[in-house]
Short mmCIF file of C-alpha atoms in Angstrom, two decimals:
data_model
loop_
_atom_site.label_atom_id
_atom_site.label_comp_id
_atom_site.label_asym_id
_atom_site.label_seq_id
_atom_site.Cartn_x
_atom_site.Cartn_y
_atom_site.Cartn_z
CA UNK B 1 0.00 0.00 0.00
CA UNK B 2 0.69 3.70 -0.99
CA UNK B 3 0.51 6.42 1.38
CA UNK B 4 -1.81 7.78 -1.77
CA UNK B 5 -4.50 5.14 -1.17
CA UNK B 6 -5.34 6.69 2.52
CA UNK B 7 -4.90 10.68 0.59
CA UNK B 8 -7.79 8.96 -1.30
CA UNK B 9 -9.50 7.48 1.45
CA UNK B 10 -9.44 10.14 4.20
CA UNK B 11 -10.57 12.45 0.98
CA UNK B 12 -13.67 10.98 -0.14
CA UNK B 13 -14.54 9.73 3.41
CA UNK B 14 -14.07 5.64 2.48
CA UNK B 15 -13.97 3.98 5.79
CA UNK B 16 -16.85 3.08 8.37
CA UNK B 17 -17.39 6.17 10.69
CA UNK B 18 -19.47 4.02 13.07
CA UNK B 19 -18.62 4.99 16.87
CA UNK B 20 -15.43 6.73 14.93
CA UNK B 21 -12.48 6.76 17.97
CA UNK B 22 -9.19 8.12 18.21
CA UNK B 23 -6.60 5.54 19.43
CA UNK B 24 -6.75 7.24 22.91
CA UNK B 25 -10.30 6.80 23.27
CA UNK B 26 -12.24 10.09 22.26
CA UNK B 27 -14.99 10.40 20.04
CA UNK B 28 -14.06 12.23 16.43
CA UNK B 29 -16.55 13.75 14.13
CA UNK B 30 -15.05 15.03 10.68
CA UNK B 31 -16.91 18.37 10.33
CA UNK B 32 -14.90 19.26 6.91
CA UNK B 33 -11.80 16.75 5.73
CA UNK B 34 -9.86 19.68 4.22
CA UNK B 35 -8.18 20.97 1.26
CA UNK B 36 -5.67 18.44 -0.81
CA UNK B 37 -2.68 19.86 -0.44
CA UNK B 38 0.12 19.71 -3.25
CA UNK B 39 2.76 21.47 -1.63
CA UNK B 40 5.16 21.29 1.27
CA UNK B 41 3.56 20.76 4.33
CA UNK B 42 0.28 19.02 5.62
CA UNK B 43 -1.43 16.66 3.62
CA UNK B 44 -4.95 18.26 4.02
CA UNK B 45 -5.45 22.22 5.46
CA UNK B 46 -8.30 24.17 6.43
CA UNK B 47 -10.00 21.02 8.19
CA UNK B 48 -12.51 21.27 10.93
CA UNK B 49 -12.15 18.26 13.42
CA UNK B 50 -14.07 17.72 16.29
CA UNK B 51 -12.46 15.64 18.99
CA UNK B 52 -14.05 15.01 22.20
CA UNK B 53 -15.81 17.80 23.32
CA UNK B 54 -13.43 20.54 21.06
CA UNK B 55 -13.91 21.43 17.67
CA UNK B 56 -10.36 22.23 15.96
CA UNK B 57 -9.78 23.88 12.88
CA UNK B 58 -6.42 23.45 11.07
CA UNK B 59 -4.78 20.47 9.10
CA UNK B 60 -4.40 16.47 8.48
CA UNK B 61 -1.71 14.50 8.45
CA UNK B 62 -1.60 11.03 7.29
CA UNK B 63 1.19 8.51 7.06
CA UNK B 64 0.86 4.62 6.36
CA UNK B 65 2.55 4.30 10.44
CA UNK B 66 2.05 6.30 12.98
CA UNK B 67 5.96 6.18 13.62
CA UNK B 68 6.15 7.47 10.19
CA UNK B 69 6.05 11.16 11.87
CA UNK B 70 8.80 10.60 13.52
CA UNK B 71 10.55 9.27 10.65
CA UNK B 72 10.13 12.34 8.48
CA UNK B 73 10.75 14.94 11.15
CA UNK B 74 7.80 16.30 11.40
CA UNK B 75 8.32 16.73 15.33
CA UNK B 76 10.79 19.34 14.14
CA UNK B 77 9.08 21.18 11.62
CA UNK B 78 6.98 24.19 12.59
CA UNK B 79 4.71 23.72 9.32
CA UNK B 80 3.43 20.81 11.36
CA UNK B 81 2.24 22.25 14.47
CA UNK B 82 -1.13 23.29 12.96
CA UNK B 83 -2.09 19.56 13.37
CA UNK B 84 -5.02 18.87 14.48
CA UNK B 85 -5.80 15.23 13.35
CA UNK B 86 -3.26 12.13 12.66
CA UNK B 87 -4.78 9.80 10.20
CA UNK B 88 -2.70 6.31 9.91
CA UNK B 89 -3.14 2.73 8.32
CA UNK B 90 -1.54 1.33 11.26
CA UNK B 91 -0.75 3.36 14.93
CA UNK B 92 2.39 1.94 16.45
CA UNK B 93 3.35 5.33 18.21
CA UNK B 94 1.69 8.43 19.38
CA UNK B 95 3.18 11.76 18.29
CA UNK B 96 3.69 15.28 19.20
CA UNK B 97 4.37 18.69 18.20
CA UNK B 98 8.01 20.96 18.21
CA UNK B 99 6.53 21.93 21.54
CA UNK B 100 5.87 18.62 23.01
CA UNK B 101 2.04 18.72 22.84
CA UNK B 102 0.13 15.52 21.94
CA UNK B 103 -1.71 14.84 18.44
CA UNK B 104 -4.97 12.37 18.60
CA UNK B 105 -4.44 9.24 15.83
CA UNK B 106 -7.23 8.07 13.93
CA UNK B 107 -6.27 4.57 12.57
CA UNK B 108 -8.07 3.33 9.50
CA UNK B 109 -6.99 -0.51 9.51
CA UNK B 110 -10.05 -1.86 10.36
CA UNK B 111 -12.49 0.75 8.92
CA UNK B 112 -11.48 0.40 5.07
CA UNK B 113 -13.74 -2.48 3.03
CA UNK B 114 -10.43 -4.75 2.11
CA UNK B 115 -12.19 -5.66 -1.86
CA UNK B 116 -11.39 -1.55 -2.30
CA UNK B 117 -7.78 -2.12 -1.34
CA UNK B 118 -7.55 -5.21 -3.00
CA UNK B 119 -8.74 -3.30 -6.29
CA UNK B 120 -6.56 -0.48 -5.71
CA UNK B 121 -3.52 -3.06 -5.57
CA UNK B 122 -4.59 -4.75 -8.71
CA UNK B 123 -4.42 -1.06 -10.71
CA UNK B 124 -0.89 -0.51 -9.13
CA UNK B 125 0.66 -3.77 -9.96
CA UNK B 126 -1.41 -4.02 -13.34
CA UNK B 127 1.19 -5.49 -16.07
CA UNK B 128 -0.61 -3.34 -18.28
CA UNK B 129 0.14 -0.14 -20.10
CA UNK B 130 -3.28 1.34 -19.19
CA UNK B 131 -3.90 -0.03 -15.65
CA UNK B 132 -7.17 -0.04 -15.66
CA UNK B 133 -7.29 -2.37 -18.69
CA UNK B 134 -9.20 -5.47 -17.29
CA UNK B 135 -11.69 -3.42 -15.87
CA UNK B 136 -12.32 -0.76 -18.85
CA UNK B 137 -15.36 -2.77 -19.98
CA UNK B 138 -17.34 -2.37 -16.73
CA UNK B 139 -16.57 1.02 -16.42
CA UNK B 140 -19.89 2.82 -18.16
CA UNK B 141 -18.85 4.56 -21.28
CA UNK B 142 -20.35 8.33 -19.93
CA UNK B 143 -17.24 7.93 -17.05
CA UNK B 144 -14.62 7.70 -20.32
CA UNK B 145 -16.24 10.01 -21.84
CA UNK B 146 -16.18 12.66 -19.16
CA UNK B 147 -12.66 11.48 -18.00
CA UNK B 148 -11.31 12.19 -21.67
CA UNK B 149 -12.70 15.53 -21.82
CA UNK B 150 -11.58 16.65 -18.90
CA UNK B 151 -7.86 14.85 -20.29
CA UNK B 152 -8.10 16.99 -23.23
CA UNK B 153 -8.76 20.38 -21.08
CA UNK B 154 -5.87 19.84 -18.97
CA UNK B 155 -3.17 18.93 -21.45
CA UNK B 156 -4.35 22.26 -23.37
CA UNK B 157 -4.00 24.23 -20.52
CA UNK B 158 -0.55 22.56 -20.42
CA UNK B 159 0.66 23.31 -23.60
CA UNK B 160 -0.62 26.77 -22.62
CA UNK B 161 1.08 26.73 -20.00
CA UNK B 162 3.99 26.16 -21.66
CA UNK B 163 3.30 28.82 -23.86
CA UNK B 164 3.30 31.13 -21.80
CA UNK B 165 6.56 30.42 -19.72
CA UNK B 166 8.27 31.30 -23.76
CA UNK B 167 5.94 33.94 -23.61
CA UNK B 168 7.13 35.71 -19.93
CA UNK B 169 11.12 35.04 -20.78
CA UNK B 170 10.70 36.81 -24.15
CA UNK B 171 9.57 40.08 -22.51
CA UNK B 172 5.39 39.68 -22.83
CA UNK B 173 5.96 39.56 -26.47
CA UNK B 174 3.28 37.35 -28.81
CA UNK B 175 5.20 37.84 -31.49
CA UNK B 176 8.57 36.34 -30.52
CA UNK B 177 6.73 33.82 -28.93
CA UNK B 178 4.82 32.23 -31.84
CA UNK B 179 7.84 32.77 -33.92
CA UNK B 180 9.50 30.16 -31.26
CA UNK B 181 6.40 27.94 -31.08
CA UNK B 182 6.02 28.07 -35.40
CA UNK B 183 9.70 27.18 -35.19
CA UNK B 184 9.52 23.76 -32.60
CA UNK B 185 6.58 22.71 -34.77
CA UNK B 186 8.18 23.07 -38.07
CA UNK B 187 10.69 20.44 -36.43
CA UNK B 188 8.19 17.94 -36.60
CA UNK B 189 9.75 15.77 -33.86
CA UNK B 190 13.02 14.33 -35.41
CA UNK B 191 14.43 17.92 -35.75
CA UNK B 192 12.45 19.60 -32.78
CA UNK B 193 14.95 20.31 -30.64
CA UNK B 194 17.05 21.67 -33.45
CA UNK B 195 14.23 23.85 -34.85
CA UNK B 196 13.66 24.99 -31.16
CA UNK B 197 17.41 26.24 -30.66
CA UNK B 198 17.75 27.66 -33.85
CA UNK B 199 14.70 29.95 -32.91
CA UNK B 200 16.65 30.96 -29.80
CA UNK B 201 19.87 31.88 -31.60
CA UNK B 202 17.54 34.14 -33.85
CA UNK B 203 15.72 37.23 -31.95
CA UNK B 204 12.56 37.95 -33.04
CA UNK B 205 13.48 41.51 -33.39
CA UNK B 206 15.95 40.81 -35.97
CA UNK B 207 13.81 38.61 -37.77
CA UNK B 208 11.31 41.38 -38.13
CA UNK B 209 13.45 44.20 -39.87
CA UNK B 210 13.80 41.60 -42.50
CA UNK B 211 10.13 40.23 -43.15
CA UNK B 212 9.83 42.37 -46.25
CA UNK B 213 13.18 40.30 -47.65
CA UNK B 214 12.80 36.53 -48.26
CA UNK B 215 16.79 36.38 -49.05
CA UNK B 216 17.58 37.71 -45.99
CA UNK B 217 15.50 35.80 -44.07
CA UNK B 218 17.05 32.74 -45.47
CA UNK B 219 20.67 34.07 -45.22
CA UNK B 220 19.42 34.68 -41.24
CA UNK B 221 17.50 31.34 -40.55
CA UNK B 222 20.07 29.28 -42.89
CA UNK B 223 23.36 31.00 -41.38
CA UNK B 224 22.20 30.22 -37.78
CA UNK B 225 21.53 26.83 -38.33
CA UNK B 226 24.96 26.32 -39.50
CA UNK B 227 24.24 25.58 -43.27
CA UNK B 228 26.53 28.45 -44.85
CA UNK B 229 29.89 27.14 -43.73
CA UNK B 230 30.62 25.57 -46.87
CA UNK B 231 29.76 27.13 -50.38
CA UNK B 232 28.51 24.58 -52.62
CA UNK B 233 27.39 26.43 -55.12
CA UNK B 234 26.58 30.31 -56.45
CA UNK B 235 23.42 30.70 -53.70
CA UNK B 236 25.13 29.48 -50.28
CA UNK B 237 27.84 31.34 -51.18
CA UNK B 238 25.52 34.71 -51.42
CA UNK B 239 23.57 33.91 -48.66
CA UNK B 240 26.49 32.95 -46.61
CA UNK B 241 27.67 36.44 -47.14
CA UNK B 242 24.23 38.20 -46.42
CA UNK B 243 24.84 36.53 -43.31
CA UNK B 244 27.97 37.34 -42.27
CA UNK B 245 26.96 41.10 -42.86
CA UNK B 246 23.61 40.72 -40.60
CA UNK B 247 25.41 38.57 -37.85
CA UNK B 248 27.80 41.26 -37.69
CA UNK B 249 25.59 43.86 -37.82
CA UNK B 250 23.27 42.43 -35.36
CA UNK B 251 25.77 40.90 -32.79
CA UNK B 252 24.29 36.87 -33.29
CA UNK B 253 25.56 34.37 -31.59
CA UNK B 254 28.38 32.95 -34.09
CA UNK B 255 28.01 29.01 -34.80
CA UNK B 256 25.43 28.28 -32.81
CA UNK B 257 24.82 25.38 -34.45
CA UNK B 258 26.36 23.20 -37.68
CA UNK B 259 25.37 21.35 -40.09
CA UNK B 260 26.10 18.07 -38.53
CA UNK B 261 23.27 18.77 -35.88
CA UNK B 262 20.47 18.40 -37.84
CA UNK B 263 18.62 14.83 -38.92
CA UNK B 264 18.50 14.20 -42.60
CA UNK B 265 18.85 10.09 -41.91
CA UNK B 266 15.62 7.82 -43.13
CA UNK B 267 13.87 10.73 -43.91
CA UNK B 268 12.03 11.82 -46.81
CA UNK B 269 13.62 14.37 -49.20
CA UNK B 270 10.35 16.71 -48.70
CA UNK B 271 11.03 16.51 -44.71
CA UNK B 272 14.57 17.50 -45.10
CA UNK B 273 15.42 20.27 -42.31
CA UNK B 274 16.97 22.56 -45.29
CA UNK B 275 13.41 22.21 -46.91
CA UNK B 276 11.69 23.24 -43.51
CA UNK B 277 13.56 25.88 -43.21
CA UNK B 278 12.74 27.09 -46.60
CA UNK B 279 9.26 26.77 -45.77
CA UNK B 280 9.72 28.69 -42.23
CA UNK B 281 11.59 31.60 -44.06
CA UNK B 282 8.26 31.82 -46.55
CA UNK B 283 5.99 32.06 -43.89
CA UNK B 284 7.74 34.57 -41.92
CA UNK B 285 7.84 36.25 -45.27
CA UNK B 286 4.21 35.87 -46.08
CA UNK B 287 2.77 36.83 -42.12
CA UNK B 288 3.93 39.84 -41.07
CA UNK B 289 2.06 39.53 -37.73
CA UNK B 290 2.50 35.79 -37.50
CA UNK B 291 0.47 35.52 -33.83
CA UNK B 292 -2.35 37.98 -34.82
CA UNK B 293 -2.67 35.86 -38.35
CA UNK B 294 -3.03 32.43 -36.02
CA UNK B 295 -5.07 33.92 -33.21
CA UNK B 296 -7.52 35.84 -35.69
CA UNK B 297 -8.07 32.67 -38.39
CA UNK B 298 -11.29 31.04 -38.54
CA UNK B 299 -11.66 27.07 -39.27
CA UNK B 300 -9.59 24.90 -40.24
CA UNK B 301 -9.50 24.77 -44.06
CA UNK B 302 -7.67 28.53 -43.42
CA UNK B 303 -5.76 27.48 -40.82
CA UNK B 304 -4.26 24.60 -43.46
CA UNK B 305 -3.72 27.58 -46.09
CA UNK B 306 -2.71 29.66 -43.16
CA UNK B 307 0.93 27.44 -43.05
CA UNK B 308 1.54 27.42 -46.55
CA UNK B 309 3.41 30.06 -48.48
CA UNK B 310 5.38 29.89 -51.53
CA UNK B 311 9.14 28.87 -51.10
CA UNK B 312 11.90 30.99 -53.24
CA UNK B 313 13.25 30.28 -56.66
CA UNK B 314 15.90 28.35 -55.37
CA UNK B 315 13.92 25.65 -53.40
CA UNK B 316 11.58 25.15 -55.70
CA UNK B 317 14.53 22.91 -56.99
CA UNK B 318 16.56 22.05 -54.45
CA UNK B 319 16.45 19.70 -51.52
CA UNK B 320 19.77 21.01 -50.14
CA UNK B 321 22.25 22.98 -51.30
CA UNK B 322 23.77 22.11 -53.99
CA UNK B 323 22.01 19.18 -55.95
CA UNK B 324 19.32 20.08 -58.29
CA UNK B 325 16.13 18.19 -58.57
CA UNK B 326 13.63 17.94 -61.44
CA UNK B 327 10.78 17.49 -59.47
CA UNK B 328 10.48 18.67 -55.82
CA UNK B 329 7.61 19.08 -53.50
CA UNK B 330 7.83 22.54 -52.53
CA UNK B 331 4.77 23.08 -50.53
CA UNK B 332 3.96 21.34 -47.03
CA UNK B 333 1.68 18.34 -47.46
CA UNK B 334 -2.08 18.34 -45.41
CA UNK B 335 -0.88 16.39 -42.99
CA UNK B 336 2.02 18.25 -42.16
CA UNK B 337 -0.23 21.63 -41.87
CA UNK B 338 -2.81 19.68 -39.81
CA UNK B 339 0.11 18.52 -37.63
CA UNK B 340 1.33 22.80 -37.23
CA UNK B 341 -2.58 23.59 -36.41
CA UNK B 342 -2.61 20.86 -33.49
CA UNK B 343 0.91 21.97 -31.83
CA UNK B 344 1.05 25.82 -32.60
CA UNK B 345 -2.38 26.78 -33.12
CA UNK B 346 -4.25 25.15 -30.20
CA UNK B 347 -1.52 25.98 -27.87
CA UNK B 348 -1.05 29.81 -28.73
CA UNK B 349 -4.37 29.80 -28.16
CA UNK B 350 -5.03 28.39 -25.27
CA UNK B 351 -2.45 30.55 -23.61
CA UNK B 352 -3.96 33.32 -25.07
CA UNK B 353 -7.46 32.32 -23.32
CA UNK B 354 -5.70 31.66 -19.91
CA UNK B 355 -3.68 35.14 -20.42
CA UNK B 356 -6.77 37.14 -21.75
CA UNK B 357 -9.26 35.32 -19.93
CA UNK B 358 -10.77 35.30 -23.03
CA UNK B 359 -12.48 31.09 -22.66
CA UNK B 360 -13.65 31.63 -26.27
CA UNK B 361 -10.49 31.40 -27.63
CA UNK B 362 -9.78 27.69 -25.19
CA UNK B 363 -13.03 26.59 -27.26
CA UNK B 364 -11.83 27.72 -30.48
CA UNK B 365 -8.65 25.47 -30.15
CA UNK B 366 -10.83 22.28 -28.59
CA UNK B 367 -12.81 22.72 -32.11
CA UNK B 368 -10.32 22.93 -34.25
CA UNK B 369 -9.23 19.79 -32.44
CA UNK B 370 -12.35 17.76 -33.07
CA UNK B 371 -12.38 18.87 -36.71
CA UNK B 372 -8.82 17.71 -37.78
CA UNK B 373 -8.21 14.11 -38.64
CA UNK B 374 -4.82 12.63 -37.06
CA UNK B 375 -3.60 9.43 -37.34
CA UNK B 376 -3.33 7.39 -34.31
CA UNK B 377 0.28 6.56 -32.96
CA UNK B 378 1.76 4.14 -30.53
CA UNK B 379 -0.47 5.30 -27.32
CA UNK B 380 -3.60 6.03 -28.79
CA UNK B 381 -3.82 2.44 -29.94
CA UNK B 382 -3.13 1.08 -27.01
CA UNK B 383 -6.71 2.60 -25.85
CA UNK B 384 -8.25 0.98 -29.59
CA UNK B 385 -7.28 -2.23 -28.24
CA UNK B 386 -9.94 -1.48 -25.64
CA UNK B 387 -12.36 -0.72 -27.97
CA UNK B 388 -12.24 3.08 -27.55
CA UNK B 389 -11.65 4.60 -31.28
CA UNK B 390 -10.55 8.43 -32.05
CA UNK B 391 -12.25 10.40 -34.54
CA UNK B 392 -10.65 13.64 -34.22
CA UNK B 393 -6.94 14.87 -32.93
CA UNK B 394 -9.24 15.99 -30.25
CA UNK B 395 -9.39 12.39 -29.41
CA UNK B 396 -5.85 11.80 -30.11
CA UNK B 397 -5.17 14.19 -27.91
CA UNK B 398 -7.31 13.59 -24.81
CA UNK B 399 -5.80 10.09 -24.90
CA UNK B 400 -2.16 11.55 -24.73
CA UNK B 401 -3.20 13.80 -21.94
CA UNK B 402 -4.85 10.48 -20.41
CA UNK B 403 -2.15 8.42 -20.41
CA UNK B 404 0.69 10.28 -19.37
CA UNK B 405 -1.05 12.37 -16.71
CA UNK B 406 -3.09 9.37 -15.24
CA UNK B 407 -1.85 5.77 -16.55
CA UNK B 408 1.43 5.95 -17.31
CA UNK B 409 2.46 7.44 -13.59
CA UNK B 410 -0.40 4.77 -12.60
CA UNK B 411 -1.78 8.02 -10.99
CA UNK B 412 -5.60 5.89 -10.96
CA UNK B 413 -6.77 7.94 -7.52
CA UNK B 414 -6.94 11.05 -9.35
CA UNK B 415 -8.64 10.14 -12.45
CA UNK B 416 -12.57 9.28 -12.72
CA UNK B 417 -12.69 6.09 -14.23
CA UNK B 418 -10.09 5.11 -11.16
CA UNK B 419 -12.51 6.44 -9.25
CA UNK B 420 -15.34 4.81 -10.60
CA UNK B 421 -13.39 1.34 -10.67
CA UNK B 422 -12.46 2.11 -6.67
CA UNK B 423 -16.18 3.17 -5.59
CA UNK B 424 -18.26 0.62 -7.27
CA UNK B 425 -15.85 -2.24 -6.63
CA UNK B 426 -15.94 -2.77 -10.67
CA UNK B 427 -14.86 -6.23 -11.66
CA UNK B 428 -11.73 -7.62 -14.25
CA UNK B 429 -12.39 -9.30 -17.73
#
């Protein structure tokens, strides 16, 4: 057992309360159990207790052992004199304050039903991905649903999140900020990290004195991703020296990266980084105000012709530098745009909802969501298997935020179909 199982417990009141004693004999009536607390201190605050004849107001601690206090100092800590109540599986010592005065101990050993424990130890020792995977069956399909809406709602307001921490370092500036997020998701996962560093060698204030100049924004995005080392031919060799005038004129960071960073291995010509950058320096080009262009589009056929702009003379017949191809596929394909819509779009704009508190624009990104088509990947189908099936990157999406939020830390306590498996005593397939 997990200290977590009696957070659960004492939290949604799971244990007989018949002729409830502490260990010391005197009566205890739980008037309010008390906020959850995440942070240091207390497990539960702002809990009214009444014991005996008093009626305290202040905080629960629980440990598995009552000893357990002792073991983690808490006699010692100040954060734990507001006390009031000691919840434990098992009371093999009584405990005190820093100033020596005595804490009543509830034990819950014999006041838990032992099927709810034994379910809770089947979901924590469950050889499956997805826990809960013998019982998904049972659990009623209005519980999923719920529990993967609420999934999809909190791993937006991640990605927001995340957002926004780009969004505070870069001086409260929207612009810089998209122009980092645009260039992670133009990474597309082998070259992400790349993409992502490249953006940070490049200041956004530099890259908009040059909008109006599609050469120079190549000679800027190309230079500082280490391509122009080498001259390979007439075109590096000019943009290698727009660059060197701009870097020096500008102060950027020389070499930040070379050539041998990026990932051109098992990939498709079309996905080569030299291409996406091509296609980066367009768009910049084409959207002068890249994060008022994503925030203000409306559904999701514009938001597909929203990424797409048309690549200079040079890579219309190129791949890299150098080698010159008859036929090359210049513009991003659907899936590529849908992919820039579900990890740029939604989550600029569901920081800008939790910035603005402006909710419309958290709703707007959950539709676009459920209107895009994404293929499923490696967790997602893990959840088919069960005979759930995604429709939308909405879907897609809520089971990401489902699985490595709940099942993957086996974190069951906290999510509703847990719950529902816990409380109703639901049986395995």
């Amino acid at each position: 057992m997990k200290e977590e199982f009696l957070h659960y417990i004492w939290q949604h009141q799971y244990f007989d309360k018949t002729d409830l004693y502490t260990v010391e004999g005197e009566l205890v009536q739980v008037l309010r159990v008390g906020m959850y607390n995440t942070d240091a201190g207390p497990d539960f605050k702002e809990a009214i207790i009444r014991v005996g004849e008093v009626e305290w107001s202040g905080s629960v601690e629980i440990h598995l052992r009552g000893s357990d206090w002792r073991r983690h100092q808490h006699q010692l800590d100040f954060k734990y004199n507001q006390v009031v109540l000691h919840v434990v599986w098992e009371a093999d010592e009584a405990v005190r304050r820093t100033d020596g005065t005595f804490i009543p101990t509830l034990e819950l050993k014999n006041r838990v039903n032992l099927a709810m424990l034994q379910t809770y130890e089947q979901l924590r020792r469950a050889p499956y991905a997805i826990p809960c995977a013998g019982f998904w069956p049972h659990v009623p399909d209005i519980t999923k649903t719920m529990m993967l809406g609420r999934a999809l709602t909190e791993r937006l307001e991640l990605k927001g999140d995340e957002v926004l921490q780009v969004y505070r370092q870069l001086g409260n500036d929207w612009e810089a900020t998209a122009f980092q997020v645009l260039s992670k998701g133009f990474g597309f996962k082998i070259n992400q990290e790349h993409f992502e560093r490249l953006s940070r060698a490049l200041p956004m204030q530099v890259v908009r004195k040059h909008q109006h100049d599609l050469f120079q924004l190549e000679a800027l995005l190309f230079g500082q991703a280490g391509f122009l080392a080498e001259h390979v031919d007439e075109y590096s060799a000019s943009l290698a020296k727009e660059h060197a005038y701009l870097s020096q004129k500008y102060k950027l960071q020389e070499q930040a990266m070379q050539r041998h960073h990026w990932n051109f291995l098992r990939m498709r010509p079309a996905n080569f980084p030299t291409v996406r950058l091509a296609q980066l320096a367009a768009l910049l080009h084409k959207h002068k105000s890249l994060f008022s262009t994503i925030i203000q589009t409306e559904g999701v056929k514009n938001y597909d012709a929203l990424w797409l702009a048309p690549v200079s003379a040079y890579w219309q017949k190129h791949y890299t530098f150098g080698a010159e191809s008859k036929a090359v596929q210049v513009q991003l394909g659907k899936s590529s745009a849908q992919n820039l819509t579900i990890n740029v779009a939604a989550p600029l704009l569901a920081a800008y909802a939790v910035h603005t508190q402006q909710l419309e624009h958290l709703d707007k990104a959950v539709e676009l969501l459920e209107k895009v088509k994404e293929a499923s990947n490696r967790i997602t189908r893990q959840y088919e298997e069960l005979g759930w099936k995604a429709a939308s990157a909405a879907d897609n999406q809520a089971a990401l935020g489902l699985y490595k939020r709940y099942c993957q830390p086996v974190n069951c306590l906290r999510c509703a179909i847990g719950n529902k498996i816990m409380k109703q005593n639901l049986p395995t397939t």
